[in-house]
Amino acid sequence: MLLYITKRILLVPVTLLGIILINFTIAQFAPGGPIEQIVAKMMMGQVSTTQGISGGGDMGMSSDALAAAGTVHSNSTYGLDPDLLEDLKKQFGFDKPAHVRFFEMVWSYIQFDFGESYFQNRPVHELVIERFPVSISLGLWSLLLIYGISVPLGVRKAVKDGTHFDFWSSSVIFVGYAIPGFLFAIVLILLFAGGQSTFNWFPLQGLTSANWGDLAWLDKILDYFWHITLPVIALTVGGFAYLTMLTKNSFLEEINKQFVLTARAKGIDEKRVLFGHIFRNAMLIVIAGFPSALIGILFTGSLLIEVIFNLNGLGLLSYDAVIKRDYPIMFGTLYCFSLIGLIMHLIGDLCYVLIDPRIDFETRQ
């Protein structure tokens, strides 16, 4: 097992390098880089040339912003002073060749230095640390709800396999699976949130109320859950089907094995057979998949949910960075997502071994 872990750890930097390289290359050919964003604002009169260079205003950039990626895709001066455009390129770092910018970025990331945001004038690592608790709380509550419902439901479906309960429960969870999370979120908002909704039971957006700091500690907890209820529901509705059916099929596979039939032949109580003989083997793949499921919820499913409910998490931060072409944030969050994902997948493999020591990844072909 130690050899397997060593191989996986050695593959982490190689995988990270490949992910960053692919996305860096894509950014070179994607239209509408950060300079185009600044120029567009200038031409629309939303920011002055002084603001565009010095960092003043919402669209300003810091003079020491580190260039992560990007390029100007046109030789046009956009009707502006060519010297101004050269200054913009220099401040963003786009006066350097692409390969130089890439290796500078990689070297900085090795030191966990993600530079500063082009448009927020703050270090990227501060923004990530600030937003991470929102995303992790949303992901954890969603995953706990999914496991808390799907595992008991899957066990029940395995015991009642082929009955009306099995049929109708499958119908319900597959309907939920077929509905995109963002669409279900919009339906929830129309029905339960905002002044124009049918019931107006929940807040429209945000994670806490404006007066959250003035509330008592119990009221703060209640206010937090009041705000997070709809986002969690929207994020989990599509996640029940996979885990429920995985649990059901795992139990069905174990139920028909010889040791279970022997236990029943000895007259052992059915509940004892189910939870004493079947549960551990059947739950192996379900429990070990928790880290991977958390990564899926955190870094894919929550993005649109955070945008729709205006939750200041990593998903919303990444979305805004893509829209504004804020490359330090884009690549910084991508690096963090990828690193955490690789670590969590390794933890998932270790969970398999802890639950069932018979598994040996070193013998896999």
Coordinates of C-alpha atoms in Angstrom, one line a residue:
M1 CA 0.0 0.0 0.0
L2 CA 2.9 2.3 0.8
L3 CA 4.2 1.9 -2.8
Y4 CA 0.8 2.8 -4.2
I5 CA 0.5 5.9 -2.0
T6 CA 4.0 7.0 -3.1
K7 CA 3.1 6.6 -6.8
R8 CA -0.1 8.6 -6.3
I9 CA 1.7 11.4 -4.5
L10 CA 4.4 11.6 -7.2
L11 CA 1.6 11.8 -9.8
V12 CA 0.0 14.8 -8.1
P13 CA 2.5 17.5 -9.5
V14 CA 2.4 15.9 -12.9
T15 CA -1.4 16.0 -13.0
L16 CA -1.5 19.6 -11.7
L17 CA 1.0 20.7 -14.4
G18 CA -1.1 19.0 -17.1
I19 CA -4.3 20.7 -15.9
I20 CA -2.8 24.1 -15.7
L21 CA -1.1 23.8 -19.1
I22 CA -4.3 22.8 -20.8
N23 CA -6.3 25.6 -19.3
F24 CA -3.5 28.1 -19.9
T25 CA -3.3 27.1 -23.5
I26 CA -7.1 27.5 -23.9
A27 CA -6.9 31.0 -22.3
Q28 CA -4.4 32.1 -25.0
F29 CA -7.0 31.5 -27.7
A30 CA -10.1 32.6 -25.8
P31 CA -11.3 36.1 -27.0
G32 CA -12.0 38.9 -24.6
G33 CA -9.0 39.0 -22.3
P34 CA -8.5 41.3 -19.3
I35 CA -7.1 44.1 -21.5
E36 CA -10.1 43.9 -23.8
Q37 CA -12.3 44.2 -20.6
I38 CA -10.5 47.4 -19.6
V39 CA -10.6 48.9 -23.1
A40 CA -14.3 48.1 -23.4
K41 CA -15.0 49.9 -20.1
M42 CA -13.0 52.8 -21.3
M43 CA -14.8 53.1 -24.6
M44 CA -18.1 52.9 -22.8
G45 CA -17.1 55.6 -20.4
Q46 CA -17.4 53.4 -17.4
V47 CA -13.8 53.9 -16.4
S48 CA -11.2 56.5 -17.2
T49 CA -7.8 55.7 -18.7
T50 CA -6.2 56.8 -15.4
Q51 CA -8.4 54.4 -13.5
G52 CA -7.6 51.6 -16.0
I53 CA -3.9 51.9 -15.4
S54 CA -3.6 53.0 -11.8
G55 CA -6.1 50.6 -10.2
G56 CA -8.7 53.2 -9.2
G57 CA -12.4 52.3 -9.5
D58 CA -14.0 48.9 -9.8
M59 CA -12.3 48.0 -13.0
G60 CA -8.8 49.1 -11.9
M61 CA -5.9 46.8 -11.6
S62 CA -3.0 46.7 -9.1
S63 CA 0.3 48.0 -10.5
D64 CA 2.0 44.8 -9.2
A65 CA -0.5 42.3 -10.4
L66 CA 1.1 39.1 -11.5
A67 CA 0.3 37.9 -14.9
A68 CA -1.1 34.4 -15.0
A69 CA -2.3 34.1 -18.5
G70 CA -4.1 35.9 -21.3
T71 CA -3.3 37.7 -24.5
V72 CA -4.4 40.6 -26.7
H73 CA -6.0 39.0 -29.8
S74 CA -5.9 42.1 -32.0
N75 CA -3.3 44.5 -33.1
S76 CA -5.9 47.3 -33.2
T77 CA -5.4 50.2 -30.9
Y78 CA -9.2 50.4 -30.2
G79 CA -9.0 54.2 -31.0
L80 CA -6.8 54.7 -27.9
D81 CA -3.2 55.8 -27.5
P82 CA -0.9 52.9 -28.4
D83 CA 1.4 53.8 -25.5
L84 CA -1.6 53.4 -23.2
L85 CA -2.1 49.9 -24.6
E86 CA 1.5 49.0 -24.1
D87 CA 1.3 50.2 -20.5
L88 CA -1.7 48.0 -20.0
K89 CA 0.2 45.0 -21.5
K90 CA 3.2 45.7 -19.3
Q91 CA 1.1 46.0 -16.1
F92 CA -0.7 42.8 -16.8
G93 CA 2.5 41.1 -17.8
F94 CA 1.4 40.4 -21.3
D95 CA 4.5 42.0 -22.8
K96 CA 6.3 38.7 -22.0
P97 CA 6.1 35.6 -24.2
A98 CA 3.5 33.0 -23.3
H99 CA 6.0 30.4 -22.2
V100 CA 7.7 32.8 -19.9
R101 CA 4.4 33.7 -18.2
F102 CA 3.5 30.1 -17.9
F103 CA 6.7 29.0 -16.1
E104 CA 6.6 32.1 -13.9
M105 CA 3.0 31.1 -12.9
V106 CA 4.0 27.5 -12.2
W107 CA 6.9 28.6 -10.1
S108 CA 4.7 30.9 -8.1
Y109 CA 2.1 28.2 -7.6
I110 CA 4.7 25.8 -6.3
Q111 CA 5.2 28.4 -3.5
F112 CA 1.4 28.8 -3.2
D113 CA 1.7 32.4 -4.4
F114 CA -1.3 33.0 -6.6
G115 CA -0.7 36.7 -7.2
E116 CA -3.3 39.4 -6.9
S117 CA -6.6 39.8 -8.6
Y118 CA -6.6 42.1 -11.6
F119 CA -9.8 43.8 -10.6
Q120 CA -10.2 43.4 -6.9
N121 CA -6.7 44.5 -5.9
R122 CA -6.5 41.7 -3.3
P123 CA -4.3 38.6 -3.0
V124 CA -6.0 35.6 -4.5
H125 CA -5.2 33.4 -1.5
E126 CA -7.1 35.8 0.7
L127 CA -10.1 35.6 -1.5
V128 CA -10.0 31.8 -1.6
I129 CA -9.7 31.6 2.2
E130 CA -12.5 34.0 2.6
R131 CA -14.9 32.2 0.3
F132 CA -13.9 28.6 1.1
P133 CA -16.1 28.3 4.3
V134 CA -19.2 29.1 2.3
S135 CA -18.6 26.4 -0.3
I136 CA -17.5 23.8 2.2
S137 CA -20.5 24.4 4.4
L138 CA -22.9 24.2 1.4
G139 CA -21.2 21.0 0.2
L140 CA -21.1 19.3 3.6
W141 CA -24.7 19.9 4.5
S142 CA -25.8 18.8 1.0
L143 CA -23.7 15.6 1.2
L144 CA -24.9 14.8 4.7
L145 CA -28.5 15.2 3.5
I146 CA -27.9 13.0 0.5
Y147 CA -26.2 10.2 2.5
G148 CA -28.8 10.5 5.3
I149 CA -31.6 9.9 3.0
S150 CA -30.1 7.7 0.2
V151 CA -28.4 5.1 2.4
P152 CA -31.5 4.1 4.4
L153 CA -33.7 4.4 1.3
G154 CA -31.3 2.1 -0.6
V155 CA -31.3 -0.5 2.1
R156 CA -35.1 -0.4 2.3
K157 CA -35.3 -0.7 -1.5
A158 CA -33.0 -3.7 -1.4
V159 CA -35.2 -5.4 1.2
K160 CA -38.4 -4.6 -0.7
D161 CA -36.9 -5.3 -4.1
G162 CA -39.6 -5.6 -6.8
T163 CA -42.4 -4.3 -4.6
H164 CA -44.6 -1.2 -5.2
F165 CA -42.4 0.7 -2.8
D166 CA -39.3 0.0 -4.8
F167 CA -41.1 1.0 -8.1
W168 CA -42.5 4.3 -6.8
S169 CA -39.4 5.4 -4.9
S170 CA -37.3 4.8 -8.0
S171 CA -39.7 6.9 -10.0
V172 CA -39.5 9.8 -7.6
I173 CA -35.7 9.8 -7.3
F174 CA -35.1 9.5 -11.0
V175 CA -37.5 12.4 -11.7
G176 CA -35.3 14.4 -9.3
Y177 CA -32.2 13.2 -11.1
A178 CA -33.6 14.3 -14.4
I179 CA -34.2 17.9 -13.3
P180 CA -31.1 20.1 -13.5
G181 CA -30.2 21.6 -10.2
F182 CA -30.2 25.2 -11.5
L183 CA -33.7 24.7 -12.9
F184 CA -35.0 23.3 -9.6
A185 CA -33.3 26.2 -7.8
I186 CA -35.2 28.7 -10.0
V187 CA -38.5 26.8 -9.2
L188 CA -37.8 27.0 -5.5
I189 CA -37.1 30.7 -5.7
L190 CA -40.4 31.3 -7.6
L191 CA -42.3 29.3 -5.1
F192 CA -40.7 30.0 -1.7
A193 CA -38.4 33.0 -1.9
G194 CA -38.7 36.7 -2.5
G195 CA -41.6 39.1 -2.3
Q196 CA -43.2 37.9 -5.5
S197 CA -43.1 34.2 -4.6
T198 CA -46.1 32.1 -3.9
F199 CA -45.3 31.4 -0.2
N200 CA -42.4 33.8 0.6
W201 CA -41.0 31.5 3.3
F202 CA -37.3 31.9 2.6
P203 CA -34.9 34.7 1.7
L204 CA -34.1 35.3 -1.9
Q205 CA -30.3 35.3 -1.7
G206 CA -27.3 35.5 0.6
L207 CA -26.1 33.3 3.4
T208 CA -27.1 35.5 6.4
S209 CA -29.3 38.4 7.1
A210 CA -28.1 42.0 7.1
N211 CA -28.4 42.2 10.9
W212 CA -26.8 38.8 11.5
G213 CA -24.0 40.4 13.6
D214 CA -26.6 41.8 16.1
L215 CA -28.4 38.5 16.6
A216 CA -28.0 36.2 19.6
W217 CA -26.0 33.0 18.9
L218 CA -29.1 30.8 18.7
D219 CA -30.8 33.3 16.3
K220 CA -27.6 33.3 14.2
I221 CA -27.7 29.5 13.8
L222 CA -31.4 29.6 12.9
D223 CA -30.8 32.5 10.4
Y224 CA -28.0 30.6 8.8
F225 CA -30.1 27.5 8.3
W226 CA -33.0 29.6 7.1
H227 CA -30.8 31.0 4.3
I228 CA -29.1 27.8 3.3
T229 CA -32.2 25.6 3.2
L230 CA -33.2 26.3 -0.5
P231 CA -29.6 26.1 -1.8
V232 CA -29.1 22.7 -0.1
I233 CA -32.3 21.4 -1.4
A234 CA -31.5 22.5 -5.0
L235 CA -28.1 21.0 -4.8
T236 CA -29.2 17.6 -3.4
V237 CA -32.3 16.8 -5.4
G238 CA -30.3 15.3 -8.2
G239 CA -27.9 13.4 -6.0
F240 CA -30.3 10.9 -4.4
A241 CA -30.7 8.6 -7.4
Y242 CA -27.1 7.5 -7.8
L243 CA -26.3 6.9 -4.2
T244 CA -29.7 5.2 -3.5
M245 CA -29.3 2.8 -6.4
L246 CA -25.6 2.2 -5.5
T247 CA -26.6 1.3 -2.0
K248 CA -29.5 -0.9 -3.2
N249 CA -27.4 -2.8 -5.7
S250 CA -24.6 -3.3 -3.2
F251 CA -27.0 -4.8 -0.7
L252 CA -28.6 -7.0 -3.3
E253 CA -25.2 -8.3 -4.4
E254 CA -24.4 -9.3 -0.8
I255 CA -27.8 -10.7 0.0
N256 CA -27.4 -13.5 -2.4
K257 CA -24.0 -14.6 -1.3
Q258 CA -23.4 -18.0 0.4
F259 CA -22.5 -16.7 3.9
V260 CA -25.8 -14.8 4.1
L261 CA -27.8 -17.9 3.0
T262 CA -25.9 -19.9 5.7
A263 CA -26.7 -17.3 8.4
R264 CA -30.3 -17.4 7.5
A265 CA -30.3 -21.2 7.5
K266 CA -29.0 -21.1 11.0
G267 CA -32.1 -19.1 12.0
I268 CA -30.3 -15.9 12.7
D269 CA -32.7 -12.9 13.0
E270 CA -33.2 -11.0 9.7
K271 CA -32.1 -7.7 11.1
R272 CA -28.9 -9.2 12.5
V273 CA -28.2 -10.8 9.2
L274 CA -28.8 -7.5 7.4
F275 CA -26.7 -5.2 9.7
G276 CA -24.3 -7.7 11.2
H277 CA -23.3 -9.7 8.0
I278 CA -24.3 -7.7 5.0
F279 CA -23.9 -4.0 6.0
R280 CA -20.2 -3.8 6.2
N281 CA -19.4 -5.4 2.8
A282 CA -22.3 -3.6 1.1
M283 CA -21.3 -0.2 2.5
L284 CA -17.7 -0.5 1.4
I285 CA -18.1 1.3 -1.9
V286 CA -20.7 3.7 -0.5
I287 CA -18.6 5.0 2.4
A288 CA -15.4 5.1 0.4
G289 CA -17.0 7.2 -2.2
F290 CA -17.7 10.0 0.3
P291 CA -14.5 12.1 -0.5
S292 CA -15.1 11.9 -4.3
A293 CA -18.8 12.8 -3.8
L294 CA -17.8 15.8 -1.7
I295 CA -15.5 17.0 -4.5
G296 CA -18.2 16.6 -7.0
I297 CA -20.7 18.7 -5.0
L298 CA -18.1 21.3 -4.0
F299 CA -16.5 22.1 -7.3
T300 CA -19.1 21.3 -9.9
G301 CA -22.6 21.2 -8.5
S302 CA -22.4 24.2 -6.3
L303 CA -21.2 26.7 -9.0
L304 CA -24.5 27.5 -10.5
I305 CA -26.3 27.2 -7.1
E306 CA -24.0 29.8 -5.6
V307 CA -24.5 32.1 -8.6
I308 CA -28.3 31.8 -8.5
F309 CA -28.6 32.3 -4.7
N310 CA -25.7 34.9 -4.7
L311 CA -23.7 32.9 -2.1
N312 CA -20.2 34.3 -1.8
G313 CA -18.4 31.0 -2.2
L314 CA -15.7 29.7 -4.5
G315 CA -18.2 28.9 -7.2
L316 CA -19.4 32.5 -7.4
L317 CA -15.8 33.8 -7.2
S318 CA -14.7 31.5 -10.1
Y319 CA -17.8 32.5 -12.1
D320 CA -17.1 36.2 -11.7
A321 CA -13.4 35.6 -12.6
V322 CA -14.3 33.9 -15.8
I323 CA -16.7 36.6 -16.8
K324 CA -14.2 39.4 -16.1
R325 CA -11.2 37.3 -17.3
D326 CA -9.5 37.7 -14.0
Y327 CA -6.8 35.2 -14.7
P328 CA -5.1 35.1 -11.3
I329 CA -8.4 34.1 -9.7
M330 CA -9.3 31.7 -12.5
F331 CA -6.0 29.8 -12.4
G332 CA -5.6 30.1 -8.6
T333 CA -9.0 28.6 -7.8
L334 CA -8.4 25.9 -10.5
Y335 CA -5.1 25.0 -8.9
C336 CA -6.8 24.8 -5.5
F337 CA -9.7 22.7 -6.8
S338 CA -7.4 20.3 -8.6
L339 CA -5.1 19.9 -5.7
I340 CA -7.9 19.2 -3.2
G341 CA -9.6 16.9 -5.7
L342 CA -6.4 14.8 -6.1
I343 CA -5.9 14.6 -2.3
M344 CA -9.5 13.6 -1.7
H345 CA -9.4 10.9 -4.3
L346 CA -6.3 9.5 -2.6
I347 CA -8.2 9.6 0.8
G348 CA -11.1 7.8 -0.9
D349 CA -8.7 4.9 -1.9
L350 CA -7.4 4.8 1.7
C351 CA -10.9 4.5 3.0
Y352 CA -11.4 1.4 0.9
V353 CA -8.4 -0.2 2.6
L354 CA -9.4 0.9 6.1
I355 CA -12.9 -0.6 5.6
D356 CA -11.8 -3.8 4.0
P357 CA -8.0 -4.6 4.5
R358 CA -8.3 -7.4 1.9
I359 CA -8.1 -4.7 -0.8
D360 CA -4.6 -4.3 -2.2
F361 CA -4.2 -1.5 -4.8
E362 CA -0.6 -2.5 -5.4
T363 CA -1.7 -5.8 -7.1
R364 CA -4.1 -4.0 -9.5
Q365 CA -3.2 -4.2 -13.1

